Amino acid sequence: MIIFPVGKCKVCGCTDNNACVNEYGPCSWMNEEHDLCSACTSDEQAEKVE
Ligand SMILES: [Zn+2]
Ligand SMILES: [Zn+2]
């Protein structure tokens, strides 16, 4: 079992406590690993994980 205690974007370095904000509002995690935020995800790579 893999645990990810703190999410941190591997691209921009934002975290749960320091989310980057764009015209769409604060970013959100785009994967279960919480290492890629919505602000750093291009449309072609976008794959929502509910
Ligand atoms: Zn990011
Ligand atoms: Zn972000």
Coordinates of C-alpha atoms in Angstrom, one line a residue, residues 25-46:
G25 CA -10.0 29.2 -9.6
P26 CA -7.8 27.1 -7.4
C27 CA -6.2 24.0 -9.0
S28 CA -7.2 20.5 -8.0
W29 CA -5.4 17.2 -8.3
M30 CA -5.6 15.4 -11.6
N31 CA -4.5 12.0 -10.4
E32 CA -4.6 9.7 -7.4
E33 CA -1.0 10.4 -6.6
H34 CA -1.6 14.1 -6.1
D35 CA 1.5 15.0 -8.0
L36 CA -0.1 16.7 -10.9
C37 CA -2.5 19.6 -10.6
S38 CA -5.1 20.8 -13.0
A39 CA -3.2 23.9 -13.8
C40 CA -0.3 21.8 -15.2
T41 CA -2.5 19.5 -17.2
S42 CA -3.0 20.1 -20.8
D43 CA -6.3 19.2 -22.5
E44 CA -4.8 16.3 -24.4
Q45 CA -3.5 14.8 -21.2
A46 CA -6.6 15.6 -19.1

